[in-house]
Amino acid sequence: MSALVLDGKTLAAQTEADLLARVEQLKVRSGGKTPILATILVGDDPASATYVRMKGNACRRVGMESLAVELPTSTTTETLLAKIQELNANPDVHGILLQHPVPEQIDERACFDAIALEKDVDGVTCLGFGRMAMGEDAYGCATPQGIMRILEHYGIDIEGKHAVVVGRSPILGKPMAMMLLQKNATVTICHSRTRDLPGLVAQADILVGAVGRPEFIKAEWVKPGAVVVDAGYHPGGVGDIELEPLAEKASAYTPVPGGVGPMTINTLILQSVMSGEKSLG
Ligand code: NAP
C-alpha cells in the first residue's frame, strides 16, 4: 500500500491563509497595529541572507510587518546583546529572530538566551527549551514544532509509540525528542557515537532523521509501516533518509522537498502572530 504523504507545503499554505485573516482581525481590534517580527542578520553569509529574506516575505504574505536589523561581520557579543535588549524593550516588536549561525567571535548561546521569553518565537532560548520540556508554556523551536504540527494535522498517533530521533542538535534533535516525550512517545535519541544505528532505527514506529547527511539513513533499516519524518534537505532534492523506497514501505512520510522544510518558517510566523495577539489583544 502507498504511504500517506505528510504534505507540509499544503499545510503551510493553509496556515498562511488562516494567519492572514487573524492578522486582519487583530488590526481591527488594535486600531491598525500588526504583529512585528524583528530579524537580526549578522555578517554577509548569502544563505543566511536568503533565509532572513524568506522570513520577511512570509511576514508580508500574512499581512505582518518585519523589522530587518543587519549588523556587520565584525559585530561583538556586547553589541549584539545590546541590540537584542533594545528589541526586548521595544513594545512594537512581538518576536525576535536571530539568524543562525553568527560569526565565530560572537557567543551565540549568550545572544540567543538574551531574547525575552515572550519574544522567543523561534524557540531558541534555554529557558524556552526547559519550559517546553517541563510541559510549561513556551514557543517551540520552529523546525521540531513544525514537525509536531504536521503529525497532529495528519492525526498520527504518538502516545505509546517508539519514536527514534537521529540527531541531537539544540535546534532539532533535542527539542524534537522532548516534544515527542511530552506526547507520551517512548523516545530514543541517536547521535554520532550511537552503536548499532540500523538496529535502533529498525525499532522505530516514528522515525525522525535530523543528521545533516544526504540519505544517510537507509530505507532497508526502516520497519514496515513506520511513520518517517525527514528534516534534511540537500542539493539534488534529497533528505537525510533514503525516501524513495519508503513510499511503499512506510505508513506515512514527509517528502523532500515539501515536507518539513515549509513548516519551519510557517511555525515562526504562526508563533509571531500568537505573540502579537497576546500583546495587542
Ligand atoms: P547538526 O547540528 O549538524 O546535527 C547533526 C546531528 O546528527 C548531531 O547531533 C550529530 O551527532 C548527528 N550525527 C552526525 N553523524 C551521525 C552518525 N554517523 N550517526 C548518528 N548521528 C549522527 O544538524 P541540524 O542543524 O540538527 O540539522 C539536521 C538536518 O536537518 C540537516 O539536514 C539540516 O539541513 C536539516 N534542517 C532543516 C531545517 C528546516 O528548516 N527544514 C532546519 C534545520 C535543519 P553529534 O551530536 O554526536 O555530533
Tab-separated table of C-alpha atoms and ligand atoms in Angstrom:
chain	number	residue	atom	x	y	z
A	1	MET	CA	0.000	0.000	0.000
A	2	SER	CA	1.233	3.506	-0.764
A	3	ALA	CA	2.298	5.569	2.220
A	4	LEU	CA	0.373	8.671	3.258
A	5	VAL	CA	2.281	11.769	2.135
A	6	LEU	CA	2.646	14.246	5.014
A	7	ASP	CA	2.398	17.352	2.868
A	8	GLY	CA	3.951	20.287	4.725
A	9	LYS	CA	3.735	22.601	1.738
A	10	THR	CA	-0.055	22.457	1.581
A	11	LEU	CA	-0.415	22.692	5.368
A	12	ALA	CA	1.847	25.761	5.439
A	13	ALA	CA	-0.203	27.422	2.669
A	14	GLN	CA	-3.467	26.687	4.524
A	15	THR	CA	-1.987	28.107	7.734
A	16	GLU	CA	-0.894	31.282	5.928
A	17	ALA	CA	-4.463	31.845	4.682
A	18	ASP	CA	-5.702	31.447	8.252
A	19	LEU	CA	-2.997	33.769	9.619
A	20	LEU	CA	-3.841	36.466	7.068
A	21	ALA	CA	-7.370	36.549	8.488
A	22	ARG	CA	-6.098	36.542	12.097
A	23	VAL	CA	-3.740	39.468	11.438
A	24	GLU	CA	-6.569	41.368	9.739
A	25	GLN	CA	-8.829	40.843	12.778
A	26	LEU	CA	-6.034	41.886	15.120
A	27	LYS	CA	-5.574	45.089	13.142
A	28	VAL	CA	-9.251	45.936	13.575
A	29	ARG	CA	-9.116	45.224	17.336
A	30	SER	CA	-5.880	47.148	17.950
A	31	GLY	CA	-6.504	50.291	15.897
A	32	GLY	CA	-4.374	49.306	12.916
A	33	LYS	CA	-1.432	47.600	14.616
A	34	THR	CA	0.082	44.387	13.276
A	35	PRO	CA	2.465	41.889	14.849
A	36	ILE	CA	6.099	42.728	14.095
A	37	LEU	CA	8.912	40.197	13.819
A	38	ALA	CA	12.419	41.624	14.176
A	39	THR	CA	15.014	39.665	12.215
A	40	ILE	CA	18.705	40.025	13.029
A	41	LEU	CA	21.284	39.122	10.396
A	42	VAL	CA	24.941	39.383	11.399
A	43	GLY	CA	27.514	39.249	8.612
A	44	ASP	CA	27.166	38.570	4.909
A	45	ASP	CA	26.647	34.822	4.573
A	46	PRO	CA	24.482	34.546	1.426
A	47	ALA	CA	22.483	31.517	2.661
A	48	SER	CA	21.617	33.295	5.920
A	49	ALA	CA	20.659	36.447	3.992
A	50	THR	CA	18.322	34.331	1.838
A	51	TYR	CA	16.685	32.707	4.905
A	52	VAL	CA	16.130	36.111	6.514
A	53	ARG	CA	14.639	37.466	3.289
A	54	MET	CA	12.302	34.441	3.074
A	55	LYS	CA	11.174	35.077	6.649
A	56	GLY	CA	10.462	38.756	5.884
A	57	ASN	CA	8.496	37.738	2.769
A	58	ALA	CA	6.458	35.234	4.795
A	59	CYS	CA	5.586	38.031	7.266
A	60	ARG	CA	4.301	40.199	4.422
A	61	ARG	CA	2.237	37.351	2.942
A	62	VAL	CA	0.183	37.180	6.156
A	63	GLY	CA	-0.069	40.969	6.498
A	64	MET	CA	2.525	41.244	9.275
A	65	GLU	CA	5.475	43.572	9.344
A	66	SER	CA	9.111	42.702	9.828
A	67	LEU	CA	11.930	44.855	11.116
A	68	ALA	CA	15.209	43.882	9.476
A	69	VAL	CA	18.316	44.508	11.572
A	70	GLU	CA	21.601	43.983	9.730
A	71	LEU	CA	24.934	44.067	11.546
A	72	PRO	CA	28.475	43.768	10.132
A	73	THR	CA	30.617	40.602	10.359
A	74	SER	CA	32.864	42.358	12.908
A	75	THR	CA	29.998	42.735	15.434
A	76	THR	CA	30.929	41.842	19.021
A	77	THR	CA	28.872	39.833	21.500
A	78	GLU	CA	28.328	43.044	23.512
A	79	THR	CA	26.973	44.976	20.516
A	80	LEU	CA	24.623	42.143	19.580
A	81	LEU	CA	23.442	41.755	23.173
A	82	ALA	CA	22.706	45.496	23.314
A	83	LYS	CA	20.669	45.275	20.104
A	84	ILE	CA	18.672	42.332	21.467
A	85	GLN	CA	17.984	44.229	24.709
A	86	GLU	CA	16.778	47.200	22.662
A	87	LEU	CA	14.363	44.940	20.757
A	88	ASN	CA	13.239	43.267	24.006
A	89	ALA	CA	12.338	46.723	25.345
A	90	ASN	CA	10.522	47.833	22.187
A	91	PRO	CA	6.781	47.275	22.744
A	92	ASP	CA	6.128	47.304	18.992
A	93	VAL	CA	8.294	44.195	18.471
A	94	HIS	CA	6.492	40.909	19.206
A	95	GLY	CA	9.060	38.380	18.061
A	96	ILE	CA	12.844	38.285	17.654
A	97	LEU	CA	14.675	36.024	15.246
A	98	LEU	CA	18.470	35.839	15.459
A	99	GLN	CA	19.636	34.096	12.289
A	100	HIS	CA	21.991	31.170	12.970
A	101	PRO	CA	24.959	30.948	12.538
A	102	VAL	CA	26.538	34.186	13.761
A	103	PRO	CA	30.248	34.988	13.139
A	104	GLU	CA	32.552	32.884	15.320
A	105	GLN	CA	33.728	35.663	17.669
A	106	ILE	CA	30.154	36.020	18.945
A	107	ASP	CA	28.855	33.962	21.863
A	108	GLU	CA	25.756	32.708	20.070
A	109	ARG	CA	24.287	30.913	23.089
A	110	ALA	CA	24.517	34.061	25.241
A	111	CYS	CA	22.797	36.055	22.493
A	112	PHE	CA	20.004	33.501	21.973
A	113	ASP	CA	19.433	33.399	25.725
A	114	ALA	CA	19.181	37.199	25.898
A	115	ILE	CA	15.950	37.079	23.863
A	116	ALA	CA	12.978	37.698	26.165
A	117	LEU	CA	10.901	34.535	26.637
A	118	GLU	CA	7.696	36.187	25.379
A	119	LYS	CA	9.504	37.250	22.151
A	120	ASP	CA	11.320	33.918	21.613
A	121	VAL	CA	9.049	32.945	18.705
A	122	ASP	CA	11.807	30.802	17.118
A	123	GLY	CA	12.130	28.766	20.327
A	124	VAL	CA	15.895	29.095	20.751
A	125	THR	CA	16.388	30.064	24.395
A	126	CYS	CA	17.443	27.612	27.109
A	127	LEU	CA	14.581	28.928	29.217
A	128	GLY	CA	12.041	28.225	26.477
A	129	PHE	CA	13.525	24.753	25.888
A	130	GLY	CA	13.431	23.942	29.593
A	131	ARG	CA	9.850	25.155	29.979
A	132	MET	CA	8.743	23.217	26.898
A	133	ALA	CA	10.458	20.075	28.232
A	134	MET	CA	8.649	20.541	31.547
A	135	GLY	CA	5.302	20.924	29.800
A	136	GLU	CA	5.072	24.649	30.608
A	137	ASP	CA	4.052	27.406	28.208
A	138	ALA	CA	6.768	28.365	25.689
A	139	TYR	CA	7.082	28.711	21.932
A	140	GLY	CA	8.561	25.537	20.481
A	141	CYS	CA	11.730	25.528	18.436
A	142	ALA	CA	10.488	26.190	14.897
A	143	THR	CA	11.563	23.062	12.973
A	144	PRO	CA	10.571	20.400	15.540
A	145	GLN	CA	7.405	22.350	16.379
A	146	GLY	CA	6.614	22.385	12.647
A	147	ILE	CA	7.092	18.603	12.606
A	148	MET	CA	4.716	18.206	15.562
A	149	ARG	CA	2.163	20.330	13.707
A	150	ILE	CA	2.373	18.048	10.641
A	151	LEU	CA	1.966	14.915	12.794
A	152	GLU	CA	-1.015	16.464	14.568
A	153	HIS	CA	-2.617	17.686	11.340
A	154	TYR	CA	-2.493	14.197	9.849
A	155	GLY	CA	-3.728	12.559	13.068
A	156	ILE	CA	-0.572	10.495	13.585
A	157	ASP	CA	-0.843	8.551	16.815
A	158	ILE	CA	2.147	9.275	19.075
A	159	GLU	CA	1.169	8.002	22.523
A	160	GLY	CA	2.929	4.772	23.454
A	161	LYS	CA	4.810	4.631	20.157
A	162	HIS	CA	8.567	4.159	19.977
A	163	ALA	CA	9.996	7.330	18.428
A	164	VAL	CA	13.622	7.230	17.307
A	165	VAL	CA	15.231	10.623	16.678
A	166	VAL	CA	18.543	10.545	14.816
A	167	GLY	CA	20.417	13.754	15.718
A	168	ARG	CA	20.656	15.732	18.967
A	169	SER	CA	21.314	19.325	17.883
A	170	PRO	CA	19.932	22.134	20.064
A	171	ILE	CA	17.629	23.335	17.268
A	172	LEU	CA	16.326	19.997	16.107
A	173	GLY	CA	17.072	16.609	17.649
A	174	LYS	CA	16.937	17.573	21.339
A	175	PRO	CA	13.733	19.644	21.259
A	176	MET	CA	12.170	17.090	18.877
A	177	ALA	CA	12.792	14.313	21.383
A	178	MET	CA	11.306	16.358	24.243
A	179	MET	CA	8.210	17.254	22.207
A	180	LEU	CA	7.596	13.589	21.345
A	181	LEU	CA	8.119	12.659	25.003
A	182	GLN	CA	5.539	15.296	26.004
A	183	LYS	CA	3.093	13.484	23.726
A	184	ASN	CA	3.852	10.224	25.550
A	185	ALA	CA	6.053	8.539	22.977
A	186	THR	CA	8.880	6.327	24.222
A	187	VAL	CA	11.877	8.155	22.806
A	188	THR	CA	15.338	7.018	21.763
A	189	ILE	CA	17.853	9.718	20.765
A	190	CYS	CA	20.702	8.665	18.456
A	191	HIS	CA	23.887	10.600	17.656
A	192	SER	CA	27.347	10.182	16.189
A	193	ARG	CA	28.504	7.907	18.995
A	194	THR	CA	25.431	5.656	18.973
A	195	ARG	CA	26.170	1.964	18.449
A	196	ASP	CA	24.091	-0.104	16.033
A	197	LEU	CA	22.105	2.731	14.470
A	198	PRO	CA	20.419	0.383	11.945
A	199	GLY	CA	19.204	-1.824	14.816
A	200	LEU	CA	17.695	1.142	16.660
A	201	VAL	CA	16.132	2.648	13.530
A	202	ALA	CA	14.516	-0.747	12.879
A	203	GLN	CA	12.624	-0.404	16.188
A	204	ALA	CA	11.065	2.944	15.301
A	205	ASP	CA	7.305	3.334	14.953
A	206	ILE	CA	8.081	7.013	14.324
A	207	LEU	CA	11.469	7.862	12.836
A	208	VAL	CA	12.894	11.380	12.642
A	209	GLY	CA	16.017	11.920	10.562
A	210	ALA	CA	17.970	15.050	11.569
A	211	VAL	CA	21.552	14.076	10.788
A	212	GLY	CA	22.625	16.557	8.141
A	213	ARG	CA	23.981	13.910	5.727
A	214	PRO	CA	22.278	13.084	2.428
A	215	GLU	CA	20.312	9.809	2.526
A	216	PHE	CA	22.384	8.615	5.474
A	217	ILE	CA	19.510	6.589	6.954
A	218	LYS	CA	18.811	3.651	4.640
A	219	ALA	CA	15.322	2.543	3.640
A	220	GLU	CA	16.181	-1.098	4.387
A	221	TRP	CA	16.722	-0.246	8.095
A	222	VAL	CA	13.175	1.101	8.447
A	223	LYS	CA	10.394	-1.060	9.884
A	224	PRO	CA	7.460	-1.636	7.506
A	225	GLY	CA	4.563	0.632	8.483
A	226	ALA	CA	6.725	3.232	10.272
A	227	VAL	CA	5.957	6.954	10.138
A	228	VAL	CA	9.019	8.599	8.614
A	229	VAL	CA	9.937	12.264	9.102
A	230	ASP	CA	12.888	13.650	7.196
A	231	ALA	CA	14.171	17.041	8.377
A	232	GLY	CA	17.095	17.111	5.940
A	233	TYR	CA	17.421	18.970	2.707
A	234	HIS	CA	20.434	18.637	0.422
A	235	PRO	CA	21.378	19.583	-3.133
A	236	GLY	CA	19.626	17.294	-5.564
A	237	GLY	CA	16.434	17.416	-3.532
A	238	VAL	CA	17.234	14.579	-1.125
A	239	GLY	CA	16.918	14.493	2.643
A	240	ASP	CA	18.701	12.658	5.454
A	241	ILE	CA	16.693	9.476	4.800
A	242	GLU	CA	16.607	7.330	1.668
A	243	LEU	CA	12.951	8.073	0.991
A	244	GLU	CA	12.152	6.688	-2.435
A	245	PRO	CA	11.792	3.011	-1.462
A	246	LEU	CA	9.779	4.075	1.608
A	247	ALA	CA	6.865	5.371	-0.469
A	248	GLU	CA	5.621	1.752	-0.455
A	249	LYS	CA	7.124	0.533	2.838
A	250	ALA	CA	6.294	3.287	5.367
A	251	SER	CA	2.741	4.083	6.530
A	252	ALA	CA	3.408	7.825	6.155
A	253	TYR	CA	6.353	10.037	5.271
A	254	THR	CA	7.339	13.676	4.769
A	255	PRO	CA	8.525	14.237	1.185
A	256	VAL	CA	11.691	16.188	0.366
A	257	PRO	CA	11.122	18.891	-0.698
A	258	GLY	CA	7.657	19.900	0.512
A	259	GLY	CA	7.501	18.105	3.864
A	260	VAL	CA	9.309	19.530	6.886
A	261	GLY	CA	11.012	22.421	5.042
A	262	PRO	CA	7.998	24.728	4.523
A	263	MET	CA	6.839	24.177	8.123
A	264	THR	CA	9.831	25.857	9.773
A	265	ILE	CA	9.232	29.419	8.579
A	266	ASN	CA	5.499	28.804	8.816
A	267	THR	CA	5.840	27.936	12.513
A	268	LEU	CA	7.980	31.020	13.140
A	269	ILE	CA	5.284	33.197	11.568
A	270	LEU	CA	2.456	31.406	13.393
A	271	GLN	CA	4.232	31.924	16.731
A	272	SER	CA	4.904	35.592	15.882
A	273	VAL	CA	1.183	36.097	15.261
A	274	MET	CA	0.396	34.311	18.546
A	275	SER	CA	2.785	36.665	20.357
A	276	GLY	CA	1.229	39.677	18.623
A	277	GLU	CA	-2.247	38.501	19.641
A	278	LYS	CA	-1.124	38.160	23.270
A	279	SER	CA	0.288	41.658	23.408
A	280	LEU	CA	-2.125	43.566	21.145
A	281	GLY	CA	-5.271	41.830	22.359
B	1	NAP	P1	23.654	19.323	13.125
B	1	NAP	O1	23.673	20.425	14.115
B	1	NAP	O2	24.806	19.119	12.207
B	1	NAP	O3	23.414	17.964	13.944
B	1	NAP	C1	23.513	16.723	13.327
B	1	NAP	C2	23.267	15.642	14.350
B	1	NAP	O4	23.450	14.392	13.689
B	1	NAP	C3	24.251	15.679	15.524
B	1	NAP	O5	23.551	15.514	16.729
B	1	NAP	C4	25.185	14.515	15.246
B	1	NAP	O6	25.633	13.833	16.404
B	1	NAP	C5	24.275	13.567	14.472
B	1	NAP	N1	25.090	12.695	13.643
B	1	NAP	C6	26.138	13.035	12.840
B	1	NAP	N2	26.671	11.929	12.288
B	1	NAP	C7	25.974	10.881	12.771
B	1	NAP	C8	26.069	9.477	12.605
B	1	NAP	N3	27.029	8.927	11.841
B	1	NAP	N4	25.197	8.679	13.245
B	1	NAP	C9	24.240	9.204	14.039
B	1	NAP	N5	24.104	10.542	14.247
B	1	NAP	C10	24.964	11.347	13.629
B	1	NAP	O7	22.384	19.405	12.191
B	1	NAP	P2	20.940	20.083	12.450
B	1	NAP	O8	21.059	21.543	12.416
B	1	NAP	O9	20.255	19.411	13.586
B	1	NAP	O10	20.225	19.629	11.099
B	1	NAP	C11	19.925	18.289	10.809
B	1	NAP	C12	19.286	18.214	9.434
B	1	NAP	O11	18.098	18.955	9.409
B	1	NAP	C13	20.140	18.796	8.308
B	1	NAP	O12	19.955	18.012	7.153
B	1	NAP	C14	19.605	20.176	8.105
B	1	NAP	O13	19.767	20.634	6.787
B	1	NAP	C15	18.147	19.959	8.413
B	1	NAP	N6	17.465	21.156	8.913
B	1	NAP	C16	16.344	21.536	8.290
B	1	NAP	C17	15.657	22.653	8.738
B	1	NAP	C18	14.416	23.060	8.047
B	1	NAP	O14	14.024	24.192	8.139
B	1	NAP	N7	13.771	22.161	7.369
B	1	NAP	C19	16.130	23.409	9.798
B	1	NAP	C20	17.285	22.977	10.445
B	1	NAP	C21	17.935	21.856	9.979
B	1	NAP	P3	26.667	14.515	17.489
B	1	NAP	O15	25.787	15.399	18.325
B	1	NAP	O16	27.188	13.345	18.246
B	1	NAP	O17	27.677	15.257	16.697
